[in-house]
Short mmCIF file of C-alpha atoms in Angstrom, two decimals:
data_model
loop_
_atom_site.label_atom_id
_atom_site.label_comp_id
_atom_site.label_asym_id
_atom_site.label_seq_id
_atom_site.Cartn_x
_atom_site.Cartn_y
_atom_site.Cartn_z
CA MET A 1 -321.35 107.57 -65.26
CA THR A 2 -318.02 108.95 -64.27
CA ASP A 3 -318.59 110.71 -60.99
CA PRO A 4 -322.17 111.30 -59.94
CA THR A 5 -321.11 113.26 -56.88
CA ALA A 6 -318.96 115.75 -58.78
CA ASP A 7 -321.52 118.56 -58.82
CA THR A 8 -323.26 117.97 -55.53
CA PRO A 9 -322.49 120.17 -52.56
CA THR A 10 -319.59 118.84 -50.53
CA PRO A 11 -321.02 116.76 -47.75
CA GLY A 12 -320.03 117.86 -44.27
CA PRO A 13 -318.42 115.50 -41.78
CA THR A 14 -321.84 114.65 -40.39
CA GLU A 15 -323.20 113.34 -43.69
CA ARG A 16 -323.80 109.62 -43.38
CA LEU A 17 -325.72 107.10 -45.37
CA THR A 18 -329.28 106.89 -44.20
CA PRO A 19 -331.57 103.92 -44.72
CA THR A 20 -332.92 103.50 -48.22
CA PRO A 21 -335.79 105.92 -48.76
CA SER A 22 -339.13 104.29 -49.36
CA VAL A 23 -339.85 106.24 -52.55
CA ASP A 24 -339.71 104.43 -55.84
CA LEU A 25 -336.24 105.37 -56.95
CA GLY A 26 -336.07 102.00 -58.65
CA MET A 27 -338.16 103.33 -61.49
CA ALA A 28 -335.93 106.32 -62.02
CA LEU A 29 -332.78 104.24 -61.73
CA SER A 30 -333.92 101.59 -64.16
CA GLN A 31 -334.81 104.32 -66.64
CA MET A 32 -331.19 105.40 -66.43
CA ALA A 33 -329.78 101.91 -66.56
CA GLY A 34 -331.24 101.43 -70.04
CA LEU A 35 -329.05 104.24 -71.31
CA VAL A 36 -325.53 102.98 -70.86
CA LEU A 37 -324.24 103.87 -74.33
CA SER A 38 -321.23 105.92 -73.38
CA ARG A 39 -320.15 109.13 -75.02
CA GLU A 40 -317.16 107.26 -76.45
CA THR A 41 -319.36 104.62 -78.06
CA VAL A 42 -321.47 107.30 -79.68
CA ASP A 43 -318.41 109.18 -80.97
CA THR A 44 -316.91 106.03 -82.46
CA ALA A 45 -320.18 105.08 -84.10
CA LEU A 46 -320.64 108.60 -85.47
CA GLU A 47 -317.16 108.51 -86.99
CA LEU A 48 -318.11 105.24 -88.60
CA VAL A 49 -321.21 106.79 -90.13
CA THR A 50 -319.34 109.83 -91.48
CA ALA A 51 -316.60 107.57 -92.87
CA LEU A 52 -319.33 105.53 -94.51
CA ALA A 53 -320.83 108.70 -95.99
CA ALA A 54 -317.44 109.68 -97.37
CA THR A 55 -316.98 106.33 -99.12
CA ALA A 56 -320.58 105.90 -100.25
CA THR A 57 -320.57 109.22 -102.12
CA ALA A 58 -317.99 109.23 -104.88
CA GLY A 59 -315.37 111.97 -104.94
CA THR A 60 -316.00 113.18 -101.39
CA LEU A 61 -313.29 115.28 -99.77
CA GLY A 62 -314.66 115.04 -96.26
CA ALA A 63 -317.76 114.41 -94.17
CA ALA A 64 -319.00 115.58 -90.77
CA VAL A 65 -321.99 115.98 -88.54
CA THR A 66 -323.30 119.34 -87.34
CA VAL A 67 -325.02 119.27 -83.97
CA VAL A 68 -327.32 122.10 -82.90
CA ASP A 69 -328.53 122.22 -79.34
CA GLU A 70 -328.78 124.59 -76.40
CA HIS A 71 -324.98 124.71 -76.22
CA GLY A 72 -324.79 126.10 -79.74
CA LYS A 73 -323.69 124.76 -83.12
CA ARG A 74 -320.67 122.52 -83.51
CA SER A 75 -319.20 119.74 -85.63
CA ARG A 76 -318.57 116.17 -84.59
CA ALA A 77 -316.79 113.27 -86.23
CA ALA A 78 -315.30 115.47 -88.97
CA SER A 79 -313.18 113.33 -91.28
CA ASN A 80 -310.56 116.05 -91.90
CA ALA A 81 -309.48 119.59 -91.05
CA ALA A 82 -310.86 121.15 -94.25
CA THR A 83 -314.31 119.83 -93.40
CA GLU A 84 -314.07 121.25 -89.92
CA GLU A 85 -313.00 124.63 -91.31
CA ALA A 86 -315.84 124.73 -93.83
CA ASP A 87 -318.26 123.93 -90.99
CA ALA A 88 -316.76 126.53 -88.69
CA LEU A 89 -317.34 129.12 -91.43
CA GLN A 90 -321.03 128.25 -91.47
CA TYR A 91 -321.34 128.78 -87.71
CA GLU A 92 -319.36 131.98 -87.91
CA LEU A 93 -321.32 133.47 -90.79
CA ASP A 94 -324.55 131.89 -89.53
CA GLU A 95 -325.34 130.75 -93.05
CA GLY A 96 -324.63 127.73 -95.22
CA PRO A 97 -326.10 124.49 -96.52
CA CYS A 98 -326.03 122.57 -93.21
CA LEU A 99 -327.74 125.30 -91.23
CA THR A 100 -330.38 125.50 -93.92
CA ALA A 101 -330.79 121.71 -93.94
CA TRP A 102 -331.16 121.82 -90.15
CA ARG A 103 -333.66 124.69 -90.22
CA THR A 104 -335.78 123.54 -93.15
CA ARG A 105 -335.45 119.77 -92.49
CA GLU A 106 -334.79 119.31 -96.21
CA VAL A 107 -331.78 117.88 -97.99
CA VAL A 108 -329.68 120.67 -99.48
CA ARG A 109 -327.39 120.28 -102.48
CA ILE A 110 -324.90 122.77 -103.89
CA ASP A 111 -323.64 121.93 -107.35
CA ASP A 112 -321.04 124.65 -107.47
CA THR A 113 -320.13 127.11 -104.74
CA ALA A 114 -318.73 129.41 -107.43
CA THR A 115 -322.16 129.92 -109.03
CA ASP A 116 -324.64 129.17 -106.26
CA GLY A 117 -326.29 132.38 -105.04
CA ARG A 118 -328.11 131.11 -101.93
CA TRP A 119 -325.34 131.61 -99.36
CA PRO A 120 -323.04 134.16 -101.02
CA ARG A 121 -320.72 134.76 -98.06
CA TRP A 122 -320.27 131.12 -97.15
CA ASN A 123 -319.97 129.97 -100.78
CA GLU A 124 -317.17 132.42 -101.39
CA ALA A 125 -315.29 131.48 -98.20
CA ALA A 126 -315.78 127.73 -98.75
CA GLY A 127 -314.66 128.10 -102.35
CA ARG A 128 -311.37 129.49 -101.08
CA LEU A 129 -311.01 126.34 -98.95
CA GLY A 130 -311.47 124.26 -102.08
CA VAL A 131 -315.06 123.16 -101.47
CA ARG A 132 -317.10 123.21 -104.69
CA SER A 133 -320.06 120.87 -104.14
CA VAL A 134 -322.01 119.85 -101.07
CA VAL A 135 -324.84 117.58 -99.97
CA SER A 136 -326.27 118.12 -96.50
CA ALA A 137 -329.09 116.10 -94.94
CA PRO A 138 -330.98 117.10 -91.78
CA LEU A 139 -330.75 114.96 -88.63
CA LEU A 140 -334.30 114.32 -87.57
CA VAL A 141 -335.40 112.71 -84.32
CA GLY A 142 -339.16 112.43 -84.42
CA GLU A 143 -340.39 115.97 -85.08
CA GLU A 144 -337.21 117.59 -83.92
CA SER A 145 -334.27 118.62 -86.08
CA ILE A 146 -331.00 118.27 -84.12
CA GLY A 147 -328.45 119.10 -86.81
CA ALA A 148 -327.24 118.01 -90.24
CA MET A 149 -324.77 115.64 -91.85
CA LYS A 150 -322.81 116.72 -94.87
CA VAL A 151 -320.24 115.72 -97.47
CA TYR A 152 -317.96 118.21 -99.19
CA CYS A 153 -316.26 117.76 -102.57
CA GLU A 154 -313.50 119.69 -104.39
CA ARG A 155 -315.10 119.21 -107.80
CA PRO A 156 -318.22 121.05 -109.00
CA GLN A 157 -321.29 119.06 -110.13
CA ASN A 158 -320.15 116.07 -108.09
CA TYR A 159 -323.35 114.98 -106.40
CA GLY A 160 -326.68 113.80 -107.75
CA ALA A 161 -330.01 112.42 -106.61
CA GLN A 162 -328.39 109.10 -105.65
CA ASP A 163 -326.02 110.85 -103.23
CA GLU A 164 -328.90 112.77 -101.72
CA HIS A 165 -330.63 109.44 -101.10
CA VAL A 166 -327.55 107.89 -99.47
CA MET A 167 -327.09 110.92 -97.26
CA ARG A 168 -330.72 110.85 -96.18
CA LEU A 169 -330.33 107.21 -95.09
CA LEU A 170 -327.05 107.76 -93.25
CA ALA A 171 -328.34 110.92 -91.58
CA GLY A 172 -331.13 108.76 -90.15
CA GLN A 173 -328.51 106.53 -88.48
CA ALA A 174 -326.48 109.46 -87.20
CA ALA A 175 -329.64 111.02 -85.74
CA ILE A 176 -330.41 107.87 -83.76
CA LEU A 177 -326.86 107.81 -82.36
CA LEU A 178 -327.00 111.46 -81.39
CA ALA A 179 -330.41 111.09 -79.81
CA ASN A 180 -328.87 108.33 -77.72
CA SER A 181 -326.01 110.47 -76.51
CA GLN A 182 -328.51 113.22 -75.68
CA SER A 183 -330.53 110.82 -73.54
CA LEU A 184 -327.30 109.84 -71.82
CA GLN A 185 -326.78 113.49 -70.89
CA GLU A 186 -330.38 113.59 -69.74
CA ALA A 187 -329.74 110.51 -67.58
CA ARG A 188 -326.66 112.15 -66.10
CA ARG A 189 -328.64 115.26 -65.30
CA LEU A 190 -331.34 113.14 -63.67
CA GLY A 191 -328.71 111.27 -61.67
CA ARG A 192 -327.27 114.55 -60.43
CA GLN A 193 -330.71 115.86 -59.49
CA LEU A 194 -331.48 112.65 -57.64
CA THR A 195 -328.26 112.87 -55.67
CA GLU A 196 -329.08 116.45 -54.73
CA ALA A 197 -332.62 115.50 -53.82
CA LEU A 198 -331.36 112.70 -51.58
CA ALA A 199 -328.87 114.98 -49.83
CA SER A 200 -331.68 117.43 -49.08
CA ARG A 201 -333.94 114.61 -47.99
CA ASP A 202 -331.24 113.38 -45.59
CA ALA A 203 -331.01 116.82 -44.03
CA VAL A 204 -334.78 117.09 -43.62
CA ALA A 205 -334.96 113.59 -42.11
CA ARG A 206 -332.16 114.35 -39.62
CA ALA A 207 -333.72 117.66 -38.62
CA THR A 208 -337.06 115.89 -38.14
CA GLY A 209 -335.27 113.39 -35.91
CA VAL A 210 -333.78 116.18 -33.81
CA LEU A 211 -337.20 117.76 -33.35
CA LEU A 212 -338.72 114.41 -32.40
CA ALA A 213 -336.00 113.99 -29.77
CA GLN A 214 -336.91 117.48 -28.54
CA GLY A 215 -340.45 116.28 -27.96
CA ALA A 216 -342.32 116.82 -31.22
CA ALA A 217 -345.42 114.64 -31.17
CA SER A 218 -345.10 113.26 -34.69
CA GLU A 219 -343.11 113.55 -37.89
CA GLN A 220 -345.92 115.60 -39.29
CA GLU A 221 -345.65 118.06 -36.43
CA ALA A 222 -341.86 118.17 -36.76
CA PHE A 223 -342.22 118.93 -40.46
CA ALA A 224 -344.77 121.64 -39.75
CA THR A 225 -342.30 123.20 -37.29
CA LEU A 226 -339.57 123.19 -39.92
CA ALA A 227 -341.93 124.65 -42.51
CA ALA A 228 -342.99 127.41 -40.11
CA ALA A 229 -339.35 128.26 -39.34
CA ALA A 230 -338.61 128.28 -43.07
CA ARG A 231 -341.43 130.74 -43.65
CA GLN A 232 -340.22 133.04 -40.88
CA ALA A 233 -336.61 132.88 -42.02
CA ASP A 234 -337.69 133.28 -45.65
CA ARG A 235 -335.52 130.29 -46.54
CA PRO A 236 -336.23 126.85 -48.00
CA VAL A 237 -336.95 124.04 -45.52
CA GLN A 238 -333.75 122.39 -46.68
CA ASP A 239 -331.63 125.33 -45.47
CA VAL A 240 -333.36 125.41 -42.10
CA ALA A 241 -332.88 121.65 -41.73
CA ARG A 242 -329.17 121.87 -42.55
CA ALA A 243 -328.67 124.80 -40.20
CA LEU A 244 -330.49 122.97 -37.44
CA VAL A 245 -328.39 119.84 -37.79
CA ALA A 246 -325.20 121.90 -38.07
CA GLU A 247 -326.07 123.80 -34.88
CA VAL A 248 -326.83 120.63 -32.93
CA THR A 249 -323.60 119.07 -34.15
CA ALA A 250 -321.61 122.18 -33.24
CA ARG A 251 -323.08 122.23 -29.74
CA ASN A 252 -322.35 118.55 -29.19
CA THR A 253 -318.80 119.05 -30.38
CA ARG A 254 -318.34 121.96 -27.98
CA ALA A 255 -319.89 119.97 -25.13
CA ALA A 256 -317.54 117.07 -25.85
CA GLY A 257 -314.52 119.39 -25.94
CA ALA A 258 -315.44 121.30 -22.77
CA MET B 1 -360.41 125.29 -47.70
CA THR B 2 -362.12 122.11 -48.88
CA SER B 3 -359.89 119.25 -49.91
CA ASP B 4 -361.07 119.60 -53.51
CA GLU B 5 -360.15 123.22 -53.58
CA ARG B 6 -356.78 122.48 -51.99
CA GLN B 7 -356.03 119.91 -54.67
CA ARG B 8 -357.03 122.31 -57.45
CA ARG B 9 -354.91 125.08 -56.02
CA MET B 10 -351.94 122.74 -55.77
CA ASP B 11 -352.17 121.90 -59.46
CA ALA B 12 -352.61 125.57 -60.32
CA ALA B 13 -349.48 126.34 -58.29
CA ARG B 14 -347.58 123.62 -60.15
CA VAL B 15 -348.54 125.19 -63.49
CA ARG B 16 -347.72 128.67 -62.21
CA ALA B 17 -344.27 127.50 -61.06
CA GLU B 18 -343.79 125.93 -64.50
CA LEU B 19 -342.97 122.48 -63.15
CA THR B 20 -343.68 119.15 -64.79
CA VAL B 21 -345.11 116.49 -62.48
CA GLN B 22 -341.73 114.74 -62.67
CA ASP B 23 -339.81 117.86 -61.59
CA LEU B 24 -342.31 118.54 -58.85
CA TRP B 25 -341.98 114.98 -57.62
CA LEU B 26 -338.21 115.29 -57.39
CA ARG B 27 -338.51 118.45 -55.30
CA TYR B 28 -341.15 116.81 -53.14
CA VAL B 29 -338.91 113.77 -52.56
CA ALA B 30 -336.12 116.16 -51.57
CA LEU B 31 -338.35 117.46 -48.77
CA GLY B 32 -339.05 113.94 -47.53
CA GLY B 33 -342.23 113.10 -49.46
CA THR B 34 -342.84 109.36 -49.73
CA CYS B 35 -345.42 108.98 -52.51
CA ASP B 36 -344.34 108.09 -56.03
CA ALA B 37 -344.76 110.33 -59.06
CA PHE B 38 -347.81 108.35 -60.19
CA ASP B 39 -349.63 108.99 -56.89
CA LEU B 40 -348.74 112.65 -57.08
CA ASP B 41 -350.02 112.94 -60.63
CA GLY B 42 -353.25 111.16 -59.64
CA TYR B 43 -353.76 113.50 -56.70
CA LEU B 44 -353.12 116.63 -58.75
CA GLN B 45 -355.68 115.46 -61.29
CA GLY B 46 -358.20 114.88 -58.53
CA LEU B 47 -358.29 111.11 -59.01
CA VAL B 48 -356.79 109.72 -55.80
CA PRO B 49 -356.57 111.08 -52.25
CA LEU B 50 -353.27 111.91 -50.55
CA GLU B 51 -352.50 111.61 -46.82
CA THR B 52 -352.60 114.93 -44.97
CA PHE B 53 -348.91 114.74 -44.09
CA GLN B 54 -348.02 114.15 -47.73
CA GLN B 55 -350.30 117.03 -48.70
CA ASP B 56 -348.35 119.25 -46.31
CA VAL B 57 -345.04 118.21 -47.78
CA LEU B 58 -346.43 118.83 -51.26
CA ALA B 59 -347.81 122.22 -50.24
CA GLN B 60 -344.41 123.27 -48.87
CA THR B 61 -342.72 122.00 -52.05
CA LEU B 62 -345.04 124.11 -54.18
CA ASN B 63 -344.66 127.18 -51.99
CA GLU B 64 -340.89 126.97 -52.32
CA ALA B 65 -341.13 126.46 -56.07
CA LEU B 66 -343.40 129.50 -56.39
CA GLU B 67 -341.00 131.50 -54.28
CA ASP B 68 -338.10 130.41 -56.51
CA SER B 69 -339.88 131.36 -59.71
CA TYR B 70 -340.84 134.73 -58.20
CA ARG B 71 -337.30 135.29 -56.89
CA ALA B 72 -335.94 134.75 -60.40
CA TYR B 73 -337.50 138.13 -61.31
CA HIS B 74 -336.02 139.96 -58.34
CA ILE B 75 -333.80 142.84 -59.29
CA PRO B 76 -330.82 143.23 -56.95
CA LEU B 77 -329.92 146.69 -55.65
CA SER B 78 -326.67 148.15 -56.90
CA ARG B 79 -325.22 147.65 -53.43
CA PRO B 80 -326.84 144.62 -51.85
CA PRO B 81 -326.75 144.60 -48.04
CA PRO B 82 -324.59 141.87 -46.47
CA ASP B 83 -326.66 138.79 -45.70
CA HIS B 84 -325.46 138.53 -42.09
CA ALA B 85 -328.86 139.78 -40.99
CA ASP B 86 -330.44 136.86 -42.77
CA ASP B 87 -328.10 134.35 -41.15
CA GLU B 88 -328.68 135.83 -37.72
CA ARG B 89 -332.41 135.60 -38.14
CA LEU B 90 -332.07 131.95 -39.10
CA SER B 91 -329.77 131.19 -36.19
CA ARG B 92 -332.17 132.87 -33.72
CA LEU B 93 -334.95 130.72 -35.12
CA ILE B 94 -332.85 127.60 -34.72
CA ASP B 95 -332.13 128.55 -31.12
CA GLY B 96 -335.86 128.90 -30.66
CA LEU B 97 -336.34 125.37 -31.92
CA ILE B 98 -333.67 123.59 -29.92
CA GLY B 99 -333.24 125.87 -26.91
CA ASP B 100 -330.48 128.26 -25.94
CA GLN B 101 -328.38 125.88 -23.92
CA GLY B 102 -324.93 125.07 -25.21
CA ARG B 103 -325.03 128.04 -27.56
CA ALA B 104 -321.75 129.44 -28.83
CA PRO B 105 -320.66 132.69 -27.19
CA PRO B 106 -322.16 135.48 -29.35
CA ALA B 107 -318.98 137.62 -29.42
CA GLY B 108 -317.82 135.99 -32.64
CA SER B 109 -314.93 134.04 -31.15
CA GLU B 110 -316.05 131.20 -33.40
CA PRO B 111 -317.42 131.33 -36.93
CA PRO B 112 -321.22 131.23 -37.02
CA SER B 113 -322.11 127.58 -37.17
CA ALA B 114 -325.62 128.11 -38.30
CA GLY B 115 -325.37 129.10 -41.96
CA PRO B 116 -326.15 126.77 -44.81
CA ALA B 117 -323.16 124.56 -45.50
#
């Protein structure tokens, strides 16, 4: 985790550490602690897998992994520029062997881009880049397809059933690595949400304290007061709590300065 | 409202606000709730009771979540009014809660201290 506070609202001068909340954050934190594979580790390991794919399939010009997620389609661990270009063409034209492998969850093989009629636009463009044969295997994590891994070759008729088998095995490894990096992102998101939740909780706790000092009979009553004010102001309790604490702080500051 | 009915309505609200129990729990913790996600899940399924205070915190959490999901459909006017009115309303409410003494002079010699940070 680089900087868990990066996306949280800037704490004001009054933000202080409060005692550890009694909720079971331990569970959430330990869930995150199990996921310490860094982005760098995953990238290095992915490059290893694509390099392995390139050597394990004879005559391969280049190999890469296509990742498809909510941020779109992109290539990772491409072994050379030509591979990256051939991939970029697929994303641009929204057609090609890897996108089909990803969508259908089946291994796709092109024996010759010059004669294959399934992806006419991509085949023609890839042919100009010198790509003649392709094997692409889907990246499957459980039921979900998260992309594809492919090898490109300059010669037609280069790949056979054996290469398809090798690619299927290696794609399995790449899928595990990618799933790991996705759970790391998930852990980061959770960490950010927790930080935000704690900041809000701090504000609510401080505002409750102020109301208790003002004579509220119990925490429950203080909370009810905050909730009622929130309803009247048509704002979340968190906003009311922050505003309350800010106002008290401002008054104290003025009183001290006067 | 009976406590059974309250519990059922809370779970219905959770579904309506499209929250998982985990997401709901996080929002509930943010408002100061002290039960863990397991307790919350048990309560929503009608299996275990929940203290009244915790029920209140949960109710507020759900009301805010419903409000948020409803607000997501709001269509802004082409010229939205300035939200000073909103801030003033909030700051009057705050004054109501902690009294008027020590209030900043209203003439705007200082920036309003009562908005969200």
